[in-house]
mmCIF file of C-alpha atoms in Angstrom:
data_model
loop_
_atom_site.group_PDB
_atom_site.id
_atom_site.type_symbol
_atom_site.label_atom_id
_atom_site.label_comp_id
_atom_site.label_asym_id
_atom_site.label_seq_id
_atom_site.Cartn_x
_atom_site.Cartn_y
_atom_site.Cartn_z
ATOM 1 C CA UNK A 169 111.125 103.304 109.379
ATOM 2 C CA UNK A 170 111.411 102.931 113.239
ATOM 3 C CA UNK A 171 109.256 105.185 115.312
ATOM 4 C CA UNK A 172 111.622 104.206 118.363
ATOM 5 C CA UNK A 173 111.072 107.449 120.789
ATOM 6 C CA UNK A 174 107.487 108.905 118.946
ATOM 7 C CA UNK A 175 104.799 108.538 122.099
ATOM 8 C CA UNK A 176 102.271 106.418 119.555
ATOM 9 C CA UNK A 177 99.098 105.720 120.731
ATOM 10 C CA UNK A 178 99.551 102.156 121.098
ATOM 11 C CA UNK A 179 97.475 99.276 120.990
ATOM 12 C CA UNK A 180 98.433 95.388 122.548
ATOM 13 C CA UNK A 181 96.066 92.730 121.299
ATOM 14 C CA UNK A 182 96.589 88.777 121.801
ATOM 15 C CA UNK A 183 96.921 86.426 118.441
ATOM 16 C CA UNK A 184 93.546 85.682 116.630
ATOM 17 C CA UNK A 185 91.667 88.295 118.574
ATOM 18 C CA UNK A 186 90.436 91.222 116.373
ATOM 19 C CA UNK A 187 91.726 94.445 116.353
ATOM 20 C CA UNK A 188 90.790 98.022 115.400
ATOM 21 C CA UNK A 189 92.838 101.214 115.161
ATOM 22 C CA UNK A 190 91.353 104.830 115.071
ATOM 23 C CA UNK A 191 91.861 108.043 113.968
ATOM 24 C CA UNK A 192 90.027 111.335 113.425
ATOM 25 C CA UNK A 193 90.780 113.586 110.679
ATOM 26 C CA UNK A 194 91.304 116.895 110.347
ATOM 27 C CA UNK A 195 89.699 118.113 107.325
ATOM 28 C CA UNK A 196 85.883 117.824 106.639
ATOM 29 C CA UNK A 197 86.656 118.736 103.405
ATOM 30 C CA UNK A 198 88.788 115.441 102.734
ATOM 31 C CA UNK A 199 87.312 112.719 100.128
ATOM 32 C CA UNK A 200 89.957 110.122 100.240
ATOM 33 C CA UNK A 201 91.246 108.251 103.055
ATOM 34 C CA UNK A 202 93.927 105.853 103.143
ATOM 35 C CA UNK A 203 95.443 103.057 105.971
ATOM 36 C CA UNK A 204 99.211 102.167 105.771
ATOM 37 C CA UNK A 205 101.488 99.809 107.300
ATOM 38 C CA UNK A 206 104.894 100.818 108.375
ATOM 39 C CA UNK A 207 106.913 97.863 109.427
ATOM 40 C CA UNK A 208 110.124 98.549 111.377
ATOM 41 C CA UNK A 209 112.691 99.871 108.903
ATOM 42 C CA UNK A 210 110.799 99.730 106.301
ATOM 43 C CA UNK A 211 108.747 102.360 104.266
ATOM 44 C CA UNK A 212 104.687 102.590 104.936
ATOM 45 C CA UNK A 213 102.839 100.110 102.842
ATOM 46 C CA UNK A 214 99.320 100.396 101.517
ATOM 47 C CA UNK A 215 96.967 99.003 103.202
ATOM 48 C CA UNK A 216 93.051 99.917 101.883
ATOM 49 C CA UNK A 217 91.968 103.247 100.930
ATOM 50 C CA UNK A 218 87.913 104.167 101.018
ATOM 51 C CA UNK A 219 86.509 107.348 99.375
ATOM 52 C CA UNK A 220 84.044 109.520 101.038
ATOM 53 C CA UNK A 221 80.937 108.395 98.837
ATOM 54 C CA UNK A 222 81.587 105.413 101.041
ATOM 55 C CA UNK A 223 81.636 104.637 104.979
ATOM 56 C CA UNK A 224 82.443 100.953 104.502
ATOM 57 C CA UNK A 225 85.393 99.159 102.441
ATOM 58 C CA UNK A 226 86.662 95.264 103.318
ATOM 59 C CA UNK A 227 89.976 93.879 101.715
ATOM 60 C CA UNK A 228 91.479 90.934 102.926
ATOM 61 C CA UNK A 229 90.921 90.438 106.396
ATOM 62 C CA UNK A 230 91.111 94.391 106.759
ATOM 63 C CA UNK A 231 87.664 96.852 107.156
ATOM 64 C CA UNK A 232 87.916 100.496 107.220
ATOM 65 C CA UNK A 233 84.835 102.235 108.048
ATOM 66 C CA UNK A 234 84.225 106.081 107.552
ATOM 67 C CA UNK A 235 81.736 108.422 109.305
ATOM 68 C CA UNK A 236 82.137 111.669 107.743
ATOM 69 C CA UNK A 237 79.764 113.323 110.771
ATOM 70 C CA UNK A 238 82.886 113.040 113.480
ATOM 71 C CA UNK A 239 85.472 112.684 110.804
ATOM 72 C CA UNK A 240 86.028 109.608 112.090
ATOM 73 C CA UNK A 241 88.408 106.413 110.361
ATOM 74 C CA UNK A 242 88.349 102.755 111.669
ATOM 75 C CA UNK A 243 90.804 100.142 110.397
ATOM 76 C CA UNK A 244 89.506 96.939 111.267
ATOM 77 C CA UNK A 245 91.831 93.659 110.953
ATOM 78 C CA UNK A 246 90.449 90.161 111.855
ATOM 79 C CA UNK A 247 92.234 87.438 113.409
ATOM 80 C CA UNK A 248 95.309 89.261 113.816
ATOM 81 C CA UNK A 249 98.741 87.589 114.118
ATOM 82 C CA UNK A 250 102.186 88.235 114.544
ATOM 83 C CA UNK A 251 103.044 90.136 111.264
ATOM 84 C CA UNK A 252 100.276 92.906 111.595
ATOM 85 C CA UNK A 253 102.343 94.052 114.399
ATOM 86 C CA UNK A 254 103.641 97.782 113.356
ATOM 87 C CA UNK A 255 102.644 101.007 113.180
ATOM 88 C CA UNK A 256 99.794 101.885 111.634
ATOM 89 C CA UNK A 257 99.034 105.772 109.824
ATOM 90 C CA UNK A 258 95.746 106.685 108.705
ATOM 91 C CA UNK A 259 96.114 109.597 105.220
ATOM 92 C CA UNK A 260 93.502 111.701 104.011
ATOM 93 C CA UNK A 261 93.618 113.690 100.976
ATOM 94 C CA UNK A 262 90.812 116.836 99.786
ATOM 95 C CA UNK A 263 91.323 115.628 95.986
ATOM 96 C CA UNK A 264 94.564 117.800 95.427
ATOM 97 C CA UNK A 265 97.635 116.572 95.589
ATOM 98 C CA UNK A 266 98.614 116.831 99.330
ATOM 99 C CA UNK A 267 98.362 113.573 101.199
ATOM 100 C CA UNK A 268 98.222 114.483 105.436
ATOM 101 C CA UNK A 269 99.294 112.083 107.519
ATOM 102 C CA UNK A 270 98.267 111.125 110.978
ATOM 103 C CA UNK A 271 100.305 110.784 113.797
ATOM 104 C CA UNK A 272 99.957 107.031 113.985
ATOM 105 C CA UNK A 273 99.167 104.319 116.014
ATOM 106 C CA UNK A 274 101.706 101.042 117.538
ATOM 107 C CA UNK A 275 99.964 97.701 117.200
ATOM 108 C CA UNK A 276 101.627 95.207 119.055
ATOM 109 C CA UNK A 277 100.367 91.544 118.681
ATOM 110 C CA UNK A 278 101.116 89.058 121.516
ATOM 111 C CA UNK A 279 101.746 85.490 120.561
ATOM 112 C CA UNK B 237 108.915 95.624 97.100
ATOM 113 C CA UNK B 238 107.215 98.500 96.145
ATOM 114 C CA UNK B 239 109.404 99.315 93.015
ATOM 115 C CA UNK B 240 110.097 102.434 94.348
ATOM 116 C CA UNK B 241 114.053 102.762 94.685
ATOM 117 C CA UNK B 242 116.051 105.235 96.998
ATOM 118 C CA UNK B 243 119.442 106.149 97.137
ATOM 119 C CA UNK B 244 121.502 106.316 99.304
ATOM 120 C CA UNK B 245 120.262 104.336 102.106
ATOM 121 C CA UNK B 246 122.224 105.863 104.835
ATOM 122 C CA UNK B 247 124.130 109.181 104.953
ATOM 123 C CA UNK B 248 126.010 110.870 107.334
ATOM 124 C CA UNK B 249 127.163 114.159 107.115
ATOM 125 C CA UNK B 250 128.424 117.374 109.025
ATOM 126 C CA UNK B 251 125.825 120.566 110.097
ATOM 127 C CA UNK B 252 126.423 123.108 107.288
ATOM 128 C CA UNK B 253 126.754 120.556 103.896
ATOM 129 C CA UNK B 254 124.961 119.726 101.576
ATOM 130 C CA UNK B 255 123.446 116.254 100.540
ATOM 131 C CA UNK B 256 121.265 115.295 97.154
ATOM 132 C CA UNK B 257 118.792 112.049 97.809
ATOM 133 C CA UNK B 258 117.668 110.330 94.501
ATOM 134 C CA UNK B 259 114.298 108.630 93.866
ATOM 135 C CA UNK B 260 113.408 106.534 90.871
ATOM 136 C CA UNK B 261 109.813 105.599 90.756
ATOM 137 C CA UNK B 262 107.301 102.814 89.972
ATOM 138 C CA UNK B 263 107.333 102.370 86.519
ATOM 139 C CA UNK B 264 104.409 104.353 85.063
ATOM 140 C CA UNK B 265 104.148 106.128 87.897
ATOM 141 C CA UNK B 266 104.105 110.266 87.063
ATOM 142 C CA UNK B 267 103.692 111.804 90.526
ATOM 143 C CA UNK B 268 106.532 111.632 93.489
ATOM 144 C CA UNK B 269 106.117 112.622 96.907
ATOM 145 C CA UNK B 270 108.805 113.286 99.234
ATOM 146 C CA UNK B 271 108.455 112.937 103.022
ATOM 147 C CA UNK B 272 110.229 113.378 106.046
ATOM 148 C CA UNK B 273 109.909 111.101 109.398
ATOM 149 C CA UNK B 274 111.779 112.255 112.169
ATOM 150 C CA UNK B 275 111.627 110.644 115.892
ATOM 151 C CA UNK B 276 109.275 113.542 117.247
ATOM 152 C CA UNK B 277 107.438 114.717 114.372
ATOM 153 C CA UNK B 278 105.837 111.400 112.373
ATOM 154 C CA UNK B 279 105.451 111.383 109.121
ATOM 155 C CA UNK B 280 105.893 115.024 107.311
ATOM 156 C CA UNK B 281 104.480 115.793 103.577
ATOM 157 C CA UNK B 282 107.589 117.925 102.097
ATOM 158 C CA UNK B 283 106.617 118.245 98.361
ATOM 159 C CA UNK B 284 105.200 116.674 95.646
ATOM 160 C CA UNK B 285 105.845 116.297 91.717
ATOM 161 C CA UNK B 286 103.777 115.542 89.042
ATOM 162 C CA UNK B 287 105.589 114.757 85.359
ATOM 163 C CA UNK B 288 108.183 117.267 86.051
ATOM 164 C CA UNK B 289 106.238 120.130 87.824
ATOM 165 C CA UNK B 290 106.050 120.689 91.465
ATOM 166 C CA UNK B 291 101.946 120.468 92.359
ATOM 167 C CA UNK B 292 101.760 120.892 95.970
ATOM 168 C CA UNK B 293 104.039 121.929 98.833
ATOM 169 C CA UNK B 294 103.837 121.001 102.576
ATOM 170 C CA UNK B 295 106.377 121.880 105.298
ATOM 171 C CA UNK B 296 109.572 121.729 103.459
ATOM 172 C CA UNK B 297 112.024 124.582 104.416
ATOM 173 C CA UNK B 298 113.661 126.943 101.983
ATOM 174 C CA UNK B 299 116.621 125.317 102.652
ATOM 175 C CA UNK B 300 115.095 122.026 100.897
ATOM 176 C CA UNK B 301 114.422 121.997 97.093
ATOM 177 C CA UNK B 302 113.650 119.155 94.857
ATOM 178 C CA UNK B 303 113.235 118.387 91.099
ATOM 179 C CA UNK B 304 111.927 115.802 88.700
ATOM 180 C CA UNK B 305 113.655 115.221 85.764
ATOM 181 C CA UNK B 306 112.498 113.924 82.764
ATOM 182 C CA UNK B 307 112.851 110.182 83.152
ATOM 183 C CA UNK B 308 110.935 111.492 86.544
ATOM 184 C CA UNK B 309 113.484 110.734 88.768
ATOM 185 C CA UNK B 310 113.579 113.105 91.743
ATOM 186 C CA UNK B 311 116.205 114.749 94.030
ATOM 187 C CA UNK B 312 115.933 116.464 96.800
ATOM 188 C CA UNK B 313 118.386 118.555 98.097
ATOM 189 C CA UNK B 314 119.223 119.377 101.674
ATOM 190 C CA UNK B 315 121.544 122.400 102.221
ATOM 191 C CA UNK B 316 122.701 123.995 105.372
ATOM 192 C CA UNK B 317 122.312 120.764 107.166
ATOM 193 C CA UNK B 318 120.919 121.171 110.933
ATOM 194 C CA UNK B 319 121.221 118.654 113.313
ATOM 195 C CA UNK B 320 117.487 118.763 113.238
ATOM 196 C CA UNK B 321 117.561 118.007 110.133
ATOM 197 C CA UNK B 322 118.417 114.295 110.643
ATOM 198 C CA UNK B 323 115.521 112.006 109.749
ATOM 199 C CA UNK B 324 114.412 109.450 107.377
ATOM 200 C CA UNK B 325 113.347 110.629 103.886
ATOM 201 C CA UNK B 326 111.160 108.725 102.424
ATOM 202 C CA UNK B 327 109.818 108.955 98.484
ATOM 203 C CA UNK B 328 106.639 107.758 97.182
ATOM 204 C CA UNK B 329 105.247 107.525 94.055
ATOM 205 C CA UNK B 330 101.633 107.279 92.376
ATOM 206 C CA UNK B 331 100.622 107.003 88.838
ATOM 207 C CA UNK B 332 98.838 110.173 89.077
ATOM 208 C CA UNK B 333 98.191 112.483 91.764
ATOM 209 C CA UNK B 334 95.876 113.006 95.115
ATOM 210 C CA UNK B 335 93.661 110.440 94.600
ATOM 211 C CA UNK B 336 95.704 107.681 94.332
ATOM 212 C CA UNK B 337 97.619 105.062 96.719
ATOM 213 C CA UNK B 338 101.261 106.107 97.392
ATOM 214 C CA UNK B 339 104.193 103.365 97.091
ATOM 215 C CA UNK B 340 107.029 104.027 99.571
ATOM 216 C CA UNK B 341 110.569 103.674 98.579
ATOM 217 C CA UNK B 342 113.261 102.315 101.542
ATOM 218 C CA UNK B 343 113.970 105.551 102.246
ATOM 219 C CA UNK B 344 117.270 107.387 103.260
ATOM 220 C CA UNK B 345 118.478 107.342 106.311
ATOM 221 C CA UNK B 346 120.223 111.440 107.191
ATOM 222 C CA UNK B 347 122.170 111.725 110.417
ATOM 223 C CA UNK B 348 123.852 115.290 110.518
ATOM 224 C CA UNK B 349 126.987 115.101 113.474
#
């Protein structure tokens, strides 16, 4: 799954500092939104998903806030370390059965 | 693991063949997605299957197809191969559709020489 040559957004953040990756959606219509990870050569991986009837969801060390008035996401991860680093697609679905992707974002952790 | 299974995981083939990727998914899972990342484009929603019938379409050309059969295995076919056409495929599955988390298979590796 190597984005090797895609101009990603990209975002460098030192070990055990917080970090948080954005994206903006396209479709106000869109009640389901969804973070994966996508680790070099491998597949995207789910991360934490968060419904529109909510603006708030925390997992394990992972937030994703919603705010429906600038169709804006937020995936928040805390004390990040080496193995977050990859790159990181925000989803949003309008309760059919097409799932758009974003473009994505690089997170690279520094040790 | 996601339990999602692709095959094969690399191809290479010549601009003008044809090539048939196979998915097996999740156990339980009904619905299969298939997706296409290429180096300029990110991730690309092709098609999607739910228990055998095709439920949504994205940017998949007319040159791609793709079934699922009923053990709801999917192919998807690539015909006419462009250069442009070389990308990773990836399949997903869910237990139903929309609404629901996707699991990503390995996915297939396409270079067309």
């Amino acid at each position: 799954g190597e984005n090797v040559g895609l101009h990603l957004p990209t975002l460098s953040v030192q070990e055990g500092d917080n970090s948080i990756i954005n994206c903006a959606y396209s479709n106000s219509a869109s009640d389901y939104f969804i973070w994966y990870k996508q680790e070099s050569g491998k597949g995207p991986q789910f991360i934490i998903d968060i419904r529109s009837n909510m603006d708030k969801r925390q997992g394990q060390r992972v937030t994703v806030l919603l705010n429906k008035t600038v169709k804006h996401l937020s995936l928040q991860i805390a004390a990040t370390q080496p193995g977050d680093s990859a790159v990181y697609f925000c989803a949003e679905n309008t309760g059919g059965f097409k799932t758009i992707f974003g473009a994505g974002t690089r997170l690279f952790v520094k040790a | 693991d996601s339990g999602v299974t692709q095959t094969p995981k690399h191809l290479i083939t010549a601009t003008g063949q044809r090539v048939t990727l196979r998915c097996s998914p999740r156990s339980g899972d009904l619905s299969v997605y298939w997706y296409q990342q290429s180096l300029d484009q990110g991730l690309q929603f092709l098609i999607q299957y739910y228990n055998g019938e095709e439920r949504a379409k994205g940017n998949i050309l007319e040159r791609f197809s793709a079934q699922q059969f009923p053990d709801l295995h999917s192919e998807l076919n690539l015909s006419s191969l462009e250069l442009g056409d070389s990308a990773l495929y990836f399949c997903a599955s869910s237990e139903r559709g929309g609404t629901y988390e996707q699991y990503f298979g390995p996915g297939t590796r396409l270079t067309v020489t």
